[in-house]
Amino acid sequence: MSLTHRDVATVGIGGPVGSGKTSLLTALVPELREQGLDVGVIANDILTQEDADVLRERFAGVVPEDLVAGVETGACPHTGIREDPSMNLQQIDSFLAEHPELDLVLVESGGDNLAATFNPELADYSLYVISVAEGEDIPRKRGPGVVDCDLLVVNKTDLAPHVGVDLNVMERDANGVRDGPVVFTNCKDETNIDEVLTHVRDGVLFA
Ligand SMILES: Nc1nc2c(ncn2[C@@H]2O[C@H](COP(=O)(O)OP(=O)(O)OP(=O)(O)O)[C@@H](O)[C@H]2O)c(=O)[nH]1
Ligand SMILES: [Mg+2]
C-alpha cells in the first residue's frame, strides 16, 4: 500500500446518515481556501457518487474539479475507512500526483452507525458529526465514533426545540463520555463553524 498520503495532512469526517457531514464540508472548505490552504475532498458513498457530485457543484470556482472525488465503498461503509482504507489512500495518491502542492485532504465517510472510526493510516485527525435530531441520548450510548474522535460535532442545534432536545444535557453527556472537545453547530447559518475550523487547523496543521 502506498503511503504517499503521509505527505499531506488528512482529516476524516464520520457520523450517522444525514447528520450533516456534507453540509459541514460545504461550510468548512471555502473557509480553508480563504485561509490560503490547498484542499482536496473525498466523499465515500456506498454505491453512488451522490455526495461527490453535490460537492463538486458547490465548490465550483473554489476547489479544482479534479480535487473532489467519490469513493464507492460497497455495502459496508466503515470498511473503506477503517479495515481497508486502500481505495481512499489510492485516491489521495491520485490527488497528489496531479497536485503535489496540496495542504489538506478531507475525507467524508459514508453515513454509518455509531461505530465507524477512521484508520489512523487514513486520517490524522477525525471529526464525528451527530445531530440533535437523532436524539438527546446519542452521546450516552458511548459509540466508538463519539468517544474516540478528535472532535465531536453536534449539528442541527436549530432543530433542538422542535425535537424536544436539551442541548445542556447533550453537552454534559458528551463531556462525560469523552475527554476531547465538543462543538455545537448549525450548518444552515454556519454557527460555530469557525470553532470547528480552529480545532481542525490546530489539530492537524499545527500539531
Ligand atoms: N436544520 C438543519 N438542517 C441541516 C443542518 N445541517 C445539515 N442539515 C440538513 O440535513 C440534511 C442532511 O445533511 P447532509 O449534510 O447531506 O448529511 P450527511 O451526513 O452528509 O448525509 P449522508 O452523507 O447521506 O450520511 C440536509 O437536508 C441538510 O440540508 C443544520 O445544521 N440544521
Ligand atoms: Mg454526505
mmCIF file of N, CA, C and O in Angstrom, residues 44-93:
data_model
loop_
_atom_site.group_PDB
_atom_site.id
_atom_site.type_symbol
_atom_site.label_atom_id
_atom_site.label_comp_id
_atom_site.label_asym_id
_atom_site.label_seq_id
_atom_site.Cartn_x
_atom_site.Cartn_y
_atom_site.Cartn_z
ATOM 1 N N ASN A 44 -17.003 9.420 0.529
ATOM 2 C CA ASN A 44 -17.323 7.991 0.442
ATOM 3 C C ASN A 44 -18.839 7.833 0.420
ATOM 4 O O ASN A 44 -19.539 8.410 1.251
ATOM 5 N N ASP A 45 -19.323 7.062 -0.541
ATOM 6 C CA ASP A 45 -20.741 6.710 -0.560
ATOM 7 C C ASP A 45 -20.818 5.222 -0.823
ATOM 8 O O ASP A 45 -19.906 4.634 -1.402
ATOM 9 N N ILE A 46 -21.913 4.602 -0.416
ATOM 10 C CA ILE A 46 -21.967 3.143 -0.532
ATOM 11 C C ILE A 46 -21.939 2.703 -2.000
ATOM 12 O O ILE A 46 -21.101 1.916 -2.413
ATOM 13 N N LEU A 47 -22.844 3.277 -2.788
ATOM 14 C CA LEU A 47 -22.995 2.787 -4.162
ATOM 15 C C LEU A 47 -23.013 3.890 -5.212
ATOM 16 O O LEU A 47 -23.184 3.604 -6.395
ATOM 17 N N THR A 48 -22.898 5.149 -4.799
ATOM 18 C CA THR A 48 -23.064 6.238 -5.765
ATOM 19 C C THR A 48 -21.981 7.299 -5.599
ATOM 20 O O THR A 48 -21.177 7.245 -4.677
ATOM 21 N N GLN A 49 -22.018 8.276 -6.522
ATOM 22 C CA GLN A 49 -21.127 9.446 -6.442
ATOM 23 C C GLN A 49 -21.933 10.654 -5.965
ATOM 24 O O GLN A 49 -21.544 11.796 -6.181
ATOM 25 N N GLU A 50 -23.066 10.388 -5.303
ATOM 26 C CA GLU A 50 -24.020 11.433 -4.963
ATOM 27 C C GLU A 50 -23.364 12.627 -4.239
ATOM 28 O O GLU A 50 -23.457 13.777 -4.676
ATOM 29 N N ASP A 51 -22.689 12.364 -3.123
ATOM 30 C CA ASP A 51 -22.108 13.469 -2.352
ATOM 31 C C ASP A 51 -20.989 14.160 -3.119
ATOM 32 O O ASP A 51 -20.850 15.385 -3.059
ATOM 33 N N ALA A 52 -20.169 13.376 -3.831
ATOM 34 C CA ALA A 52 -19.080 13.976 -4.608
ATOM 35 C C ALA A 52 -19.639 14.914 -5.668
ATOM 36 O O ALA A 52 -19.124 16.022 -5.871
ATOM 37 N N ASP A 53 -20.715 14.497 -6.335
ATOM 38 C CA ASP A 53 -21.330 15.351 -7.368
ATOM 39 C C ASP A 53 -21.850 16.643 -6.744
ATOM 40 O O ASP A 53 -21.661 17.733 -7.297
ATOM 41 N N VAL A 54 -22.514 16.512 -5.587
ATOM 42 C CA VAL A 54 -23.041 17.697 -4.890
ATOM 43 C C VAL A 54 -21.896 18.639 -4.529
ATOM 44 O O VAL A 54 -21.965 19.856 -4.759
ATOM 45 N N LEU A 55 -20.828 18.080 -3.988
ATOM 46 C CA LEU A 55 -19.713 18.919 -3.526
ATOM 47 C C LEU A 55 -18.981 19.571 -4.701
ATOM 48 O O LEU A 55 -18.572 20.729 -4.616
ATOM 49 N N ARG A 56 -18.821 18.832 -5.791
ATOM 50 C CA ARG A 56 -18.149 19.403 -6.967
ATOM 51 C C ARG A 56 -18.893 20.640 -7.448
ATOM 52 O O ARG A 56 -18.293 21.658 -7.765
ATOM 53 N N GLU A 57 -20.218 20.532 -7.425
ATOM 54 C CA GLU A 57 -21.058 21.669 -7.834
ATOM 55 C C GLU A 57 -20.928 22.824 -6.840
ATOM 56 O O GLU A 57 -20.744 23.976 -7.217
ATOM 57 N N ARG A 58 -20.990 22.497 -5.541
ATOM 58 C CA ARG A 58 -20.919 23.554 -4.519
ATOM 59 C C ARG A 58 -19.554 24.244 -4.509
ATOM 60 O O ARG A 58 -19.451 25.412 -4.148
ATOM 61 N N PHE A 59 -18.497 23.509 -4.858
ATOM 62 C CA PHE A 59 -17.142 24.072 -4.777
ATOM 63 C C PHE A 59 -16.651 24.618 -6.113
ATOM 64 O O PHE A 59 -15.461 24.919 -6.249
ATOM 65 N N ALA A 60 -17.552 24.727 -7.098
ATOM 66 C CA ALA A 60 -17.148 25.250 -8.409
ATOM 67 C C ALA A 60 -16.510 26.621 -8.221
ATOM 68 O O ALA A 60 -17.057 27.497 -7.550
ATOM 69 N N GLY A 61 -15.320 26.793 -8.765
ATOM 70 C CA GLY A 61 -14.605 28.061 -8.637
ATOM 71 C C GLY A 61 -13.839 28.190 -7.326
ATOM 72 O O GLY A 61 -13.107 29.158 -7.121
ATOM 73 N N VAL A 62 -14.017 27.232 -6.427
ATOM 74 C CA VAL A 62 -13.339 27.279 -5.116
ATOM 75 C C VAL A 62 -12.269 26.175 -5.038
ATOM 76 O O VAL A 62 -11.145 26.406 -4.603
ATOM 77 N N VAL A 63 -12.643 24.972 -5.478
ATOM 78 C CA VAL A 63 -11.729 23.825 -5.480
ATOM 79 C C VAL A 63 -11.712 23.263 -6.900
ATOM 80 O O VAL A 63 -12.784 23.075 -7.493
ATOM 81 N N PRO A 64 -10.512 22.982 -7.476
ATOM 82 C CA PRO A 64 -10.479 22.385 -8.816
ATOM 83 C C PRO A 64 -11.315 21.108 -8.864
ATOM 84 O O PRO A 64 -11.305 20.323 -7.903
ATOM 85 N N GLU A 65 -12.005 20.937 -9.997
ATOM 86 C CA GLU A 65 -12.916 19.776 -10.130
ATOM 87 C C GLU A 65 -12.245 18.445 -9.824
ATOM 88 O O GLU A 65 -12.844 17.556 -9.218
ATOM 89 N N ASP A 66 -10.986 18.324 -10.257
ATOM 90 C CA ASP A 66 -10.313 17.028 -10.084
ATOM 91 C C ASP A 66 -9.810 16.819 -8.651
ATOM 92 O O ASP A 66 -9.183 15.806 -8.361
ATOM 93 N N LEU A 67 -10.084 17.766 -7.769
ATOM 94 C CA LEU A 67 -9.750 17.575 -6.356
ATOM 95 C C LEU A 67 -10.982 17.278 -5.506
ATOM 96 O O LEU A 67 -10.943 17.367 -4.275
ATOM 97 N N VAL A 68 -12.083 16.946 -6.167
ATOM 98 C CA VAL A 68 -13.277 16.454 -5.454
ATOM 99 C C VAL A 68 -13.586 15.085 -6.043
ATOM 100 O O VAL A 68 -13.858 14.967 -7.237
ATOM 101 N N ALA A 69 -13.509 14.045 -5.227
ATOM 102 C CA ALA A 69 -13.666 12.683 -5.755
ATOM 103 C C ALA A 69 -14.614 11.872 -4.903
ATOM 104 O O ALA A 69 -14.741 12.093 -3.699
ATOM 105 N N GLY A 70 -15.279 10.925 -5.556
ATOM 106 C CA GLY A 70 -16.145 10.000 -4.832
ATOM 107 C C GLY A 70 -15.491 8.628 -4.762
ATOM 108 O O GLY A 70 -14.869 8.184 -5.720
ATOM 109 N N VAL A 71 -15.603 7.984 -3.609
ATOM 110 C CA VAL A 71 -15.156 6.599 -3.473
ATOM 111 C C VAL A 71 -16.378 5.769 -3.121
ATOM 112 O O VAL A 71 -17.094 6.085 -2.167
ATOM 113 N N GLU A 72 -16.626 4.740 -3.937
ATOM 114 C CA GLU A 72 -17.795 3.871 -3.693
ATOM 115 C C GLU A 72 -17.336 2.657 -2.887
ATOM 116 O O GLU A 72 -16.593 1.834 -3.382
ATOM 117 N N THR A 73 -17.791 2.590 -1.661
ATOM 118 C CA THR A 73 -17.236 1.610 -0.719
ATOM 119 C C THR A 73 -17.926 0.255 -0.766
ATOM 120 O O THR A 73 -17.464 -0.691 -0.135
ATOM 121 N N GLY A 74 -19.075 0.160 -1.438
ATOM 122 C CA GLY A 74 -19.823 -1.095 -1.387
ATOM 123 C C GLY A 74 -20.661 -1.164 -0.125
ATOM 124 O O GLY A 74 -20.795 -0.188 0.615
ATOM 125 N N ALA A 75 -21.174 -2.337 0.162
ATOM 126 C CA ALA A 75 -22.238 -2.476 1.158
ATOM 127 C C ALA A 75 -21.870 -2.057 2.580
ATOM 128 O O ALA A 75 -22.737 -1.706 3.358
ATOM 129 N N CYS A 76 -20.601 -2.086 2.915
ATOM 130 C CA CYS A 76 -20.226 -1.881 4.312
ATOM 131 C C CYS A 76 -19.370 -0.617 4.433
ATOM 132 O O CYS A 76 -18.146 -0.669 4.314
ATOM 133 N N PRO A 77 -20.001 0.527 4.673
ATOM 134 C CA PRO A 77 -19.273 1.787 4.521
ATOM 135 C C PRO A 77 -18.070 1.953 5.438
ATOM 136 O O PRO A 77 -17.090 2.581 5.058
ATOM 137 N N HIS A 78 -18.116 1.355 6.655
ATOM 138 C CA HIS A 78 -16.965 1.617 7.525
ATOM 139 C C HIS A 78 -15.732 0.828 7.129
ATOM 140 O O HIS A 78 -14.623 1.195 7.493
ATOM 141 N N THR A 79 -15.900 -0.255 6.319
ATOM 142 C CA THR A 79 -14.725 -0.999 5.874
ATOM 143 C C THR A 79 -13.753 -0.079 5.127
ATOM 144 O O THR A 79 -12.544 -0.150 5.322
ATOM 145 N N GLY A 80 -14.290 0.783 4.283
ATOM 146 C CA GLY A 80 -13.464 1.650 3.438
ATOM 147 C C GLY A 80 -12.694 2.723 4.179
ATOM 148 O O GLY A 80 -11.759 3.320 3.632
ATOM 149 N N ILE A 81 -13.097 2.990 5.420
ATOM 150 C CA ILE A 81 -12.332 3.983 6.194
ATOM 151 C C ILE A 81 -11.578 3.349 7.356
ATOM 152 O O ILE A 81 -10.705 3.965 7.937
ATOM 153 N N ARG A 82 -11.924 2.112 7.690
ATOM 154 C CA ARG A 82 -11.301 1.515 8.878
ATOM 155 C C ARG A 82 -10.493 0.261 8.524
ATOM 156 O O ARG A 82 -9.271 0.313 8.502
ATOM 157 N N GLU A 83 -11.170 -0.840 8.173
ATOM 158 C CA GLU A 83 -10.439 -2.100 7.971
ATOM 159 C C GLU A 83 -9.508 -2.036 6.761
ATOM 160 O O GLU A 83 -8.381 -2.495 6.812
ATOM 161 N N ASP A 84 -10.024 -1.523 5.654
ATOM 162 C CA ASP A 84 -9.229 -1.496 4.427
ATOM 163 C C ASP A 84 -9.388 -0.145 3.727
ATOM 164 O O ASP A 84 -10.220 0.004 2.830
ATOM 165 N N PRO A 85 -8.582 0.833 4.138
ATOM 166 C CA PRO A 85 -8.739 2.177 3.558
ATOM 167 C C PRO A 85 -8.025 2.363 2.223
ATOM 168 O O PRO A 85 -7.823 3.492 1.781
ATOM 169 N N SER A 86 -7.645 1.250 1.549
ATOM 170 C CA SER A 86 -6.780 1.372 0.368
ATOM 171 C C SER A 86 -7.418 2.185 -0.760
ATOM 172 O O SER A 86 -6.719 2.921 -1.459
ATOM 173 N N MET A 87 -8.755 2.076 -0.934
ATOM 174 C CA MET A 87 -9.381 2.869 -2.014
ATOM 175 C C MET A 87 -9.227 4.363 -1.741
ATOM 176 O O MET A 87 -8.959 5.157 -2.638
ATOM 177 N N ASN A 88 -9.379 4.733 -0.488
ATOM 178 C CA ASN A 88 -9.213 6.147 -0.130
ATOM 179 C C ASN A 88 -7.757 6.587 -0.253
ATOM 180 O O ASN A 88 -7.464 7.684 -0.736
ATOM 181 N N LEU A 89 -6.835 5.712 0.164
ATOM 182 C CA LEU A 89 -5.408 6.065 0.072
ATOM 183 C C LEU A 89 -4.990 6.220 -1.381
ATOM 184 O O LEU A 89 -4.217 7.114 -1.732
ATOM 185 N N GLN A 90 -5.533 5.346 -2.247
ATOM 186 C CA GLN A 90 -5.214 5.469 -3.680
ATOM 187 C C GLN A 90 -5.727 6.786 -4.244
ATOM 188 O O GLN A 90 -5.086 7.431 -5.064
ATOM 189 N N GLN A 91 -6.914 7.184 -3.794
ATOM 190 C CA GLN A 91 -7.475 8.453 -4.269
ATOM 191 C C GLN A 91 -6.605 9.635 -3.817
ATOM 192 O O GLN A 91 -6.366 10.572 -4.564
ATOM 193 N N ILE A 92 -6.107 9.562 -2.596
ATOM 194 C CA ILE A 92 -5.214 10.623 -2.102
ATOM 195 C C ILE A 92 -3.935 10.647 -2.941
ATOM 196 O O ILE A 92 -3.444 11.716 -3.329
ATOM 197 N N ASP A 93 -3.404 9.466 -3.258
ATOM 198 C CA ASP A 93 -2.221 9.393 -4.117
ATOM 199 C C ASP A 93 -2.493 10.033 -5.476
ATOM 200 O O ASP A 93 -1.642 10.751 -6.014
#
